Short mmCIF file of C-alpha atoms in Angstrom, two decimals:
data_model
loop_
_atom_site.label_atom_id
_atom_site.label_comp_id
_atom_site.label_asym_id
_atom_site.label_seq_id
_atom_site.Cartn_x
_atom_site.Cartn_y
_atom_site.Cartn_z
CA MET Z 380 86.55 61.58 -50.92
CA VAL Z 381 87.04 58.44 -49.93
CA GLY Z 382 86.56 58.78 -46.23
CA PHE Z 383 82.99 60.16 -46.95
CA LEU Z 384 81.89 56.83 -49.11
CA LYS Z 385 82.76 55.20 -46.10
CA LYS Z 386 81.15 56.84 -43.48
CA LYS Z 387 78.11 56.39 -46.63
CA LYS Z 388 78.67 52.97 -47.65
CA LYS Z 389 78.71 52.30 -43.00
CA ASP Z 390 75.65 54.33 -42.65
CA GLY Z 391 74.27 52.07 -45.77
CA ASP Z 392 75.29 48.52 -43.99
CA ALA Z 393 73.42 49.87 -40.86
CA SER Z 394 70.27 50.85 -41.82
CA GLU Z 395 70.06 47.24 -43.81
CA LYS Z 396 70.96 45.39 -40.25
CA ALA Z 397 68.35 47.08 -38.67
CA PRO Z 398 65.31 46.03 -40.26
CA ALA Z 399 66.68 42.83 -39.86
CA GLY Z 400 67.64 43.38 -36.41
CA ALA Z 401 63.74 44.76 -35.80
CA ASP Z 402 62.13 41.77 -37.56
CA LYS Z 403 64.47 39.47 -35.37
CA LYS Z 404 62.79 41.56 -31.93
CA GLY Z 405 59.22 41.37 -33.93
CA LYS Z 406 60.02 37.70 -34.31
CA LYS Z 407 60.07 37.33 -30.57
CA SER Z 408 57.49 39.51 -30.32
CA GLY Z 409 55.14 38.11 -31.61
CA LYS Z 410 56.34 34.65 -30.50
CA LYS Z 411 56.16 35.13 -27.20
CA GLY Z 412 52.39 36.79 -27.98
CA ALA Z 413 51.88 33.43 -29.81
CA ASP Z 414 52.59 31.15 -26.91
CA THR Z 415 50.61 33.89 -24.52
CA SER Z 416 47.85 33.73 -26.29
CA GLN Z 417 48.17 29.39 -26.96
CA ALA Z 418 48.38 29.77 -23.00
CA ASP Z 419 46.01 31.35 -23.08
CA GLY Z 420 43.44 28.79 -24.89
CA SER Z 421 44.86 25.81 -23.59
CA ASP Z 422 43.10 27.00 -20.08
CA THR Z 423 40.01 28.34 -21.42
CA SER Z 424 40.03 24.64 -23.18
CA GLU Z 425 40.77 23.16 -19.12
CA LYS Z 426 37.21 25.15 -17.50
CA SER Z 427 35.60 23.94 -20.13
CA ARG Z 428 36.02 20.46 -19.62
CA LYS Z 429 36.40 20.41 -15.99
CA LYS Z 430 32.92 22.61 -16.67
CA GLY Z 431 31.19 20.31 -19.08
CA GLY Z 432 32.71 17.13 -16.23
CA GLY Z 433 30.77 18.72 -13.12
CA LEU Z 434 27.20 19.68 -15.82
CA LYS Z 435 27.14 15.68 -16.27
CA LYS Z 436 27.83 14.33 -13.45
CA ILE Z 437 24.72 16.85 -11.81
CA ILE Z 438 22.39 15.64 -14.84
CA PHE Z 439 23.31 11.90 -14.08
CA ILE Z 440 23.01 12.51 -9.89
CA VAL Z 441 19.53 14.10 -10.40
CA LEU Z 442 18.33 11.37 -13.33
CA ILE Z 443 19.84 8.65 -10.50
CA LEU Z 444 17.50 10.43 -7.74
CA ALA Z 445 14.29 10.40 -10.04
CA VAL Z 446 14.45 6.70 -10.88
CA VAL Z 447 15.32 5.69 -7.34
CA GLY Z 448 12.76 8.41 -6.32
CA GLY Z 449 9.91 7.09 -8.61
CA ALA Z 450 10.86 3.75 -8.46
CA GLY Z 451 9.74 4.07 -3.99
CA PHE Z 452 6.59 5.85 -5.65
CA PHE Z 453 6.19 3.21 -7.52
CA VAL Z 454 6.21 0.40 -4.28
CA TYR Z 455 4.84 2.96 -1.79
CA THR Z 456 1.57 3.06 -4.56
CA MET Z 457 1.68 -0.83 -4.65
CA TYR Z 458 2.48 -2.13 -1.43
CA PHE Z 459 1.91 0.60 1.07
CA ALA Z 460 -0.44 3.11 -0.39
CA GLY Z 461 -4.41 2.64 0.61
CA PRO Z 462 -7.27 2.71 -1.32
CA ALA Z 463 -8.40 5.65 -3.20
CA PRO Z 464 -11.12 7.31 -0.37
CA GLY Z 465 -14.53 6.76 -1.35
CA THR Z 466 -13.09 3.09 -3.05
CA ARG Z 467 -13.22 0.14 -1.68
CA GLU Z 468 -10.46 -3.05 -1.69
CA TYR Z 469 -11.47 -5.89 -1.29
CA LYS Z 470 -9.31 -8.25 0.65
CA PRO Z 471 -10.30 -11.90 1.13
CA ALA Z 472 -11.14 -12.92 4.83
CA ALA Z 473 -11.70 -16.46 6.25
CA LEU Z 474 -14.92 -16.67 6.81
CA GLU Z 475 -15.48 -20.08 8.05
CA HIS Z 476 -19.33 -19.58 9.33
CA VAL Z 477 -20.21 -19.15 4.94
CA ASN Z 478 -20.23 -21.87 2.87
CA LEU Z 479 -18.78 -19.95 -0.16
CA PRO Z 480 -16.07 -20.75 -2.47
CA PRO Z 481 -14.09 -17.38 -2.63
CA GLU Z 482 -14.89 -16.61 -6.04
CA MET Z 483 -18.61 -15.74 -4.63
CA LEU Z 484 -17.24 -14.11 -1.78
CA LYS Z 485 -15.39 -11.70 -4.38
CA PHE Z 486 -18.75 -11.96 -6.39
CA SER Z 487 -20.88 -10.42 -2.94
CA PHE Z 488 -18.16 -8.12 -2.32
CA ASP Z 489 -18.67 -6.73 -5.80
CA MET Z 490 -22.58 -7.18 -6.36
CA PHE Z 491 -23.67 -7.27 -2.83
CA PRO Z 492 -21.73 -5.22 -1.18
CA ASP Z 493 -24.05 -3.98 2.41
CA LEU Z 494 -25.24 -8.33 2.13
CA TYR Z 495 -20.81 -8.68 2.27
CA ASP Z 496 -20.76 -6.66 5.04
CA ALA Z 497 -23.18 -8.23 7.11
CA LEU Z 498 -21.67 -12.08 6.03
CA VAL Z 499 -17.98 -10.58 7.96
CA VAL Z 500 -20.31 -9.46 11.64
CA TYR Z 501 -22.23 -12.15 11.20
CA ASN Z 502 -18.74 -14.75 10.98
CA ALA Z 503 -17.48 -12.56 13.87
CA GLU Z 504 -20.50 -13.39 16.11
CA VAL Z 505 -20.72 -16.85 15.19
CA ILE Z 506 -16.55 -16.75 16.80
CA LEU Z 507 -18.88 -14.60 19.88
CA PHE Z 508 -21.06 -17.32 20.69
CA ASP Z 509 -18.62 -20.48 20.21
CA ASN Z 510 -16.50 -19.02 22.83
CA GLU Z 511 -18.65 -18.51 25.16
CA ILE Z 512 -20.29 -21.44 24.65
CA ALA Z 513 -16.94 -22.89 25.26
CA ARG Z 514 -15.99 -20.59 28.72
CA ILE Z 515 -18.61 -21.44 29.69
CA ASN Z 516 -18.49 -25.65 29.49
CA ALA Z 517 -15.65 -24.91 30.97
CA ILE Z 518 -16.23 -23.52 33.97
CA ALA Z 519 -18.82 -26.77 33.90
CA THR Z 520 -16.14 -28.68 33.90
CA GLN Z 521 -14.42 -27.29 36.51
CA TYR Z 522 -17.25 -27.61 38.94
CA PRO Z 523 -18.65 -30.92 37.58
CA GLU Z 524 -21.61 -30.61 40.99
CA GLN Z 525 -23.11 -26.74 39.52
CA LYS Z 526 -23.17 -28.79 36.44
CA LYS Z 527 -26.71 -27.80 35.87
CA ILE Z 528 -26.61 -24.03 36.51
CA ALA Z 529 -23.88 -24.45 33.80
CA ASP Z 530 -26.27 -26.33 31.08
CA SER Z 531 -29.25 -24.10 31.32
CA GLN Z 532 -26.66 -21.30 30.27
CA ILE Z 533 -24.76 -23.47 27.39
CA LYS Z 534 -28.85 -24.04 25.59
CA ILE Z 535 -29.30 -20.15 25.88
CA TRP Z 536 -26.41 -19.25 24.06
CA GLU Z 537 -26.37 -22.50 21.63
CA LYS Z 538 -30.20 -21.71 20.30
CA GLY Z 539 -28.94 -17.86 19.61
CA LYS Z 540 -26.34 -19.34 17.71
CA SER Z 541 -28.48 -21.86 15.86
CA THR Z 542 -30.65 -18.92 15.31
CA LEU Z 543 -28.62 -17.14 13.36
CA LEU Z 544 -27.01 -19.58 11.21
CA LYS Z 545 -30.33 -20.75 9.81
CA GLU Z 546 -30.71 -17.12 8.92
CA PHE Z 547 -27.76 -17.14 7.47
CA LYS Z 548 -27.82 -20.04 5.97
CA LYS Z 549 -31.02 -18.78 3.76
CA PHE Z 550 -28.41 -15.94 1.92
CA GLU Z 551 -26.46 -18.41 0.42
CA LYS Z 552 -28.90 -19.97 -2.25
CA PRO Z 553 -29.88 -16.74 -4.04
CA ILE Z 554 -25.96 -15.30 -3.67
CA LYS Z 555 -24.93 -18.88 -5.63
CA GLU Z 556 -28.00 -18.55 -8.19
CA THR Z 557 -27.19 -15.24 -9.00
CA TYR Z 558 -23.63 -15.49 -9.30
CA VAL Z 559 -24.30 -18.64 -12.26
CA LEU Z 560 -26.97 -16.11 -13.43
CA TYR Z 561 -23.84 -13.22 -14.18
CA ARG Z 562 -21.77 -15.19 -15.78
CA VAL Z 563 -24.49 -16.98 -18.14
CA ASN Z 564 -26.29 -13.65 -18.62
CA GLN Z 565 -24.43 -10.36 -17.12
CA ALA Z 566 -27.61 -8.36 -18.61
CA GLN Z 567 -30.04 -10.27 -16.54
CA GLY Z 568 -27.84 -11.32 -13.56
CA GLN Z 569 -27.53 -7.15 -13.35
CA ALA Z 570 -30.87 -7.20 -13.20
CA GLN Z 571 -31.61 -10.05 -10.76
CA VAL Z 572 -28.43 -7.68 -8.22
CA ASP Z 573 -30.59 -4.80 -8.46
CA ALA Z 574 -33.20 -6.66 -7.86
CA LYS Z 575 -32.56 -8.96 -4.59
CA SER Z 576 -29.80 -6.39 -3.54
CA ALA Z 577 -31.87 -3.88 -0.92
CA GLU Z 578 -33.96 -7.20 0.08
CA LEU Z 579 -30.76 -8.78 0.95
CA SER Z 580 -29.66 -6.48 2.54
CA ASP Z 581 -32.01 -5.87 5.11
CA ALA Z 582 -32.67 -9.66 5.84
CA ALA Z 583 -29.30 -10.08 6.65
CA GLN Z 584 -29.58 -6.56 8.84
CA ALA Z 585 -32.68 -7.99 11.06
CA ALA Z 586 -31.53 -11.73 11.82
CA LEU Z 587 -27.67 -9.96 13.11
CA LYS Z 588 -29.91 -8.04 15.42
CA THR Z 589 -31.12 -10.16 16.96
CA ALA Z 590 -27.52 -12.25 17.58
CA GLN Z 591 -25.91 -8.92 19.16
CA GLU Z 592 -29.01 -8.20 21.89
CA MET Z 593 -27.66 -10.85 22.96
CA THR Z 594 -23.54 -10.22 22.63
CA GLN Z 595 -23.63 -6.84 23.66
CA GLU Z 596 -22.47 -8.25 27.22
CA LEU Z 597 -19.59 -10.45 25.69
CA LYS Z 598 -18.34 -7.10 24.24
CA ASP Z 599 -19.20 -4.49 27.27
CA ARG Z 600 -17.10 -7.21 29.22
CA ALA Z 601 -14.09 -7.76 26.65
CA PRO Z 602 -11.10 -5.64 27.57
CA LYS Z 603 -10.50 -2.16 25.49
CA VAL Z 604 -7.64 -2.35 23.33
CA PRO Z 605 -5.79 1.39 23.60
CA GLU Z 606 -5.93 4.14 21.23
CA GLY Z 607 -3.09 4.67 19.09
CA MET Z 608 -0.56 2.75 17.30
CA ILE Z 609 1.86 2.47 20.18
CA LYS Z 610 -0.29 1.95 23.32
CA GLY Z 611 -1.89 -1.07 21.03
CA THR Z 612 0.66 -2.77 20.00
CA VAL Z 613 1.90 -2.82 23.70
CA TYR Z 614 -1.07 -3.94 24.78
CA LYS Z 615 -1.49 -6.73 22.39
CA ILE Z 616 2.55 -8.12 23.52
CA LYS Z 617 1.26 -7.94 26.68
CA LYS Z 618 -1.86 -10.19 26.46
CA ILE Z 619 1.25 -12.63 24.18
CA PHE Z 620 3.08 -13.40 27.52
CA SER Z 621 0.01 -13.03 30.60
#
Protein backbone atom coordinates (compact mmCIF):
# COMPACT_ATOMS: atom_id res chain seq x y z
CA MET A 1 0.00 0.00 0.00
CA VAL A 2 2.77 2.37 0.94
CA GLY A 3 4.64 1.43 -2.25
CA PHE A 4 1.57 2.09 -4.35
CA LEU A 5 1.14 5.53 -2.80
CA LYS A 6 4.83 6.39 -3.47
CA LYS A 7 4.53 5.32 -7.09
CA LYS A 8 1.35 7.35 -7.52
CA LYS A 9 2.96 10.36 -5.94
CA LYS A 10 6.00 9.96 -8.20
CA ASP A 11 3.76 9.72 -11.29
CA GLY A 12 1.91 12.83 -10.10
CA ASP A 13 5.12 14.75 -9.63
CA ALA A 14 6.23 13.73 -13.13
CA SER A 15 2.94 14.89 -14.62
CA GLU A 16 3.27 18.22 -12.78
CA LYS A 17 6.83 18.70 -13.97
CA ALA A 18 6.01 17.88 -17.64
CA PRO A 19 3.92 20.98 -18.34
CA ALA A 20 6.63 23.09 -16.79
CA GLY A 21 9.19 21.59 -19.17
CA ALA A 22 6.77 21.96 -22.03
CA ASP A 23 6.24 25.58 -21.09
CA LYS A 24 10.00 26.12 -20.95
CA LYS A 25 10.45 24.51 -24.33
CA GLY A 26 7.50 26.49 -25.66
CA LYS A 27 9.04 29.65 -24.31
CA LYS A 28 12.29 28.80 -26.03
CA SER A 29 10.44 28.10 -29.29
CA GLY A 30 8.45 31.28 -28.91
CA LYS A 31 11.59 33.30 -28.25
CA LYS A 32 13.27 31.81 -31.31
CA GLY A 33 10.20 32.57 -33.43
CA ALA A 34 10.12 36.11 -32.11
CA ASP A 35 13.78 36.58 -32.92
CA THR A 36 13.22 35.26 -36.45
CA SER A 37 10.22 37.52 -36.92
CA GLN A 38 12.16 40.51 -35.60
CA ALA A 39 15.08 39.75 -37.92
CA ASP A 40 12.76 39.49 -40.93
CA GLY A 41 11.13 42.81 -40.02
CA SER A 42 14.52 44.49 -39.66
CA ASP A 43 15.68 43.24 -43.09
CA THR A 44 12.46 44.42 -44.72
CA SER A 45 12.78 47.84 -43.10
CA GLU A 46 16.42 48.13 -44.25
CA LYS A 47 15.47 47.17 -47.81
CA SER A 48 12.65 49.73 -47.76
CA ARG A 49 15.03 52.45 -46.60
CA LYS A 50 17.55 51.60 -49.32
CA LYS A 51 14.82 51.46 -51.96
CA GLY A 52 13.42 54.82 -50.80
CA GLY A 53 16.88 56.40 -50.82
CA GLY A 54 17.56 55.18 -54.37
CA LEU A 55 14.22 56.55 -55.57
CA LYS A 56 14.99 59.95 -54.05
CA LYS A 57 18.35 60.03 -55.82
CA ILE A 58 16.69 59.25 -59.15
CA ILE A 59 14.08 61.99 -58.62
CA PHE A 60 16.82 64.47 -57.65
CA ILE A 61 18.88 63.66 -60.77
CA VAL A 62 15.81 63.99 -62.98
CA LEU A 63 15.02 67.40 -61.45
CA ILE A 64 18.61 68.59 -61.98
CA LEU A 65 18.54 67.46 -65.61
CA ALA A 66 15.19 69.20 -66.12
CA VAL A 67 16.54 72.47 -64.66
CA VAL A 68 19.73 72.30 -66.74
CA GLY A 69 17.78 71.43 -69.88
CA GLY A 70 15.31 74.26 -69.28
CA ALA A 71 18.12 76.75 -68.70
CA GLY A 72 19.91 75.58 -71.84
CA PHE A 73 16.74 75.93 -73.91
CA PHE A 74 16.16 79.45 -72.53
CA VAL A 75 19.71 80.56 -73.36
CA TYR A 76 19.49 79.03 -76.84
CA THR A 77 16.13 80.70 -77.49
CA MET A 78 17.29 84.09 -76.22
CA TYR A 79 20.76 84.27 -77.74
CA PHE A 80 21.30 81.66 -80.45
CA ALA A 81 18.08 80.71 -82.08
CA GLY A 82 17.11 82.71 -85.16
CA PRO A 83 13.75 84.38 -85.62
CA ALA A 84 10.74 82.28 -86.45
CA PRO A 85 10.22 81.63 -90.17
CA GLY A 86 8.38 84.49 -91.86
CA THR A 87 9.35 87.10 -89.24
CA ARG A 88 11.86 89.96 -89.50
CA GLU A 89 14.36 90.75 -86.77
CA TYR A 90 15.78 94.26 -86.54
CA LYS A 91 19.54 94.41 -86.14
CA PRO A 92 20.92 97.96 -86.04
CA ALA A 93 23.34 98.47 -88.92
CA ALA A 94 25.96 101.17 -89.43
CA LEU A 95 24.47 103.09 -92.36
CA GLU A 96 27.00 105.92 -92.50
CA HIS A 97 25.54 107.35 -95.71
CA VAL A 98 21.96 107.54 -94.35
CA ASN A 99 21.36 110.74 -92.39
CA LEU A 100 18.70 109.42 -90.04
CA PRO A 101 18.86 108.88 -86.24
CA PRO A 102 18.61 105.30 -84.90
CA GLU A 103 14.97 105.61 -83.82
CA MET A 104 13.94 106.67 -87.34
CA LEU A 105 15.88 103.82 -88.90
CA LYS A 106 14.02 101.44 -86.61
CA PHE A 107 10.76 103.15 -87.55
CA SER A 108 11.61 102.69 -91.24
CA PHE A 109 12.31 99.00 -90.61
CA ASP A 110 8.92 98.56 -88.92
CA MET A 111 6.74 100.82 -91.10
CA PHE A 112 8.57 101.00 -94.44
CA PRO A 113 10.30 97.58 -94.67
CA ASP A 114 10.93 97.73 -98.42
CA LEU A 115 12.31 101.26 -98.17
CA TYR A 116 14.54 100.25 -95.25
CA ASP A 117 15.97 97.36 -97.29
CA ALA A 118 16.62 99.84 -100.12
CA LEU A 119 18.48 102.11 -97.67
CA VAL A 120 20.75 99.21 -96.70
CA VAL A 121 21.50 98.44 -100.35
CA TYR A 122 22.00 102.13 -101.10
CA ASN A 123 24.60 102.42 -98.35
CA ALA A 124 26.49 99.43 -99.75
CA GLU A 125 26.37 100.91 -103.26
CA VAL A 126 27.91 104.19 -102.07
CA ILE A 127 30.73 102.22 -100.48
CA LEU A 128 31.35 100.48 -103.82
CA PHE A 129 31.58 103.87 -105.55
CA ASP A 130 34.00 105.16 -102.91
CA ASN A 131 36.21 102.07 -103.17
CA GLU A 132 36.40 102.29 -106.96
CA ILE A 133 37.24 106.00 -106.87
CA ALA A 134 39.95 105.31 -104.30
CA ARG A 135 41.36 102.47 -106.43
CA ILE A 136 41.61 104.66 -109.54
CA ASN A 137 43.15 107.50 -107.53
CA ALA A 138 45.84 105.11 -106.30
CA ILE A 139 46.71 104.20 -109.88
CA ALA A 140 46.82 107.90 -110.81
CA THR A 141 49.23 108.53 -107.97
CA GLN A 142 51.42 105.65 -109.09
CA TYR A 143 51.47 106.81 -112.70
CA PRO A 144 51.12 110.61 -112.63
CA GLU A 145 52.02 110.99 -116.30
CA GLN A 146 48.79 109.20 -117.27
CA LYS A 147 46.70 111.03 -114.69
CA LYS A 148 44.26 112.28 -117.33
CA ILE A 149 43.14 108.72 -118.04
CA ALA A 150 42.42 108.14 -114.38
CA ASP A 151 40.70 111.52 -113.95
CA SER A 152 38.27 110.84 -116.78
CA GLN A 153 37.19 107.59 -115.12
CA ILE A 154 36.99 109.18 -111.69
CA LYS A 155 34.54 111.80 -113.03
CA ILE A 156 32.22 109.04 -114.27
CA TRP A 157 32.17 107.31 -110.89
CA GLU A 158 31.82 110.54 -108.96
CA LYS A 159 28.84 111.55 -111.11
CA GLY A 160 27.16 108.21 -110.51
CA LYS A 161 27.74 108.51 -106.78
CA SER A 162 26.46 112.10 -106.69
CA THR A 163 23.25 111.12 -108.48
CA LEU A 164 22.66 108.26 -106.06
CA LEU A 165 23.22 110.50 -103.03
CA LYS A 166 20.78 113.13 -104.33
CA GLU A 167 18.07 110.55 -105.06
CA PHE A 168 18.23 109.00 -101.60
CA LYS A 169 18.46 112.36 -99.88
CA LYS A 170 14.84 112.83 -100.97
CA PHE A 171 13.67 109.96 -98.75
CA GLU A 172 14.91 111.43 -95.50
CA LYS A 173 12.27 114.18 -95.28
CA PRO A 174 9.15 112.00 -95.67
CA ILE A 175 10.57 109.46 -93.20
CA LYS A 176 11.20 112.18 -90.60
CA GLU A 177 7.79 113.77 -91.09
CA THR A 178 5.95 110.45 -90.91
CA TYR A 179 7.89 109.41 -87.80
CA VAL A 180 7.01 112.63 -85.93
CA LEU A 181 3.38 112.47 -87.06
CA TYR A 182 3.15 108.86 -85.87
CA ARG A 183 4.53 109.87 -82.48
CA VAL A 184 2.06 112.75 -82.18
CA ASN A 185 -1.00 111.01 -83.59
CA GLN A 186 -0.62 107.31 -84.24
CA ALA A 187 -3.77 106.99 -86.36
CA GLN A 188 -2.78 109.81 -88.72
CA GLY A 189 0.80 108.56 -88.82
CA GLN A 190 -0.34 105.06 -89.79
CA ALA A 191 -2.56 106.54 -92.51
CA GLN A 192 0.43 108.41 -93.93
CA VAL A 193 2.52 105.23 -93.82
CA ASP A 194 -0.14 103.38 -95.80
CA ALA A 195 -0.40 106.21 -98.34
CA LYS A 196 3.35 106.67 -98.97
CA SER A 197 4.81 103.20 -98.50
CA ALA A 198 4.47 101.94 -102.10
CA GLU A 199 5.45 105.29 -103.63
CA LEU A 200 8.67 105.58 -101.59
CA SER A 201 9.61 101.96 -102.21
CA ASP A 202 9.19 102.25 -105.99
CA ALA A 203 11.23 105.48 -106.13
CA ALA A 204 14.03 103.88 -104.09
CA GLN A 205 14.17 100.84 -106.37
CA ALA A 206 14.34 103.06 -109.45
CA ALA A 207 17.26 105.04 -107.98
CA LEU A 208 19.08 101.85 -107.07
CA LYS A 209 18.65 100.34 -110.51
CA THR A 210 20.69 103.10 -112.20
CA ALA A 211 23.51 102.83 -109.67
CA GLN A 212 23.57 99.01 -109.73
CA GLU A 213 23.99 99.01 -113.50
CA MET A 214 27.26 100.87 -112.96
CA THR A 215 28.52 98.82 -110.03
CA GLN A 216 27.66 95.44 -111.54
CA GLU A 217 31.06 95.24 -113.22
CA LEU A 218 32.71 95.80 -109.84
CA LYS A 219 30.74 92.92 -108.35
CA ASP A 220 31.63 90.66 -111.26
CA ARG A 221 35.28 91.58 -110.83
CA ALA A 222 35.32 90.82 -107.11
CA PRO A 223 36.54 87.35 -106.04
CA LYS A 224 33.77 84.97 -105.11
CA VAL A 225 33.61 83.79 -101.51
CA PRO A 226 33.40 79.96 -101.42
CA GLU A 227 30.09 78.55 -100.25
CA GLY A 228 29.91 76.67 -96.96
CA MET A 229 30.90 77.74 -93.47
CA ILE A 230 34.31 76.01 -93.42
CA LYS A 231 35.40 77.07 -96.92
CA GLY A 232 34.13 80.60 -96.35
CA THR A 233 35.99 80.91 -93.04
CA VAL A 234 39.25 79.62 -94.56
CA TYR A 235 38.88 82.09 -97.43
CA LYS A 236 38.39 85.03 -95.05
CA ILE A 237 41.42 84.03 -92.95
CA LYS A 238 43.56 83.84 -96.09
CA LYS A 239 42.36 87.29 -97.13
CA ILE A 240 43.40 88.71 -93.75
CA PHE A 241 46.97 87.43 -94.04
CA SER A 242 47.38 87.92 -97.79
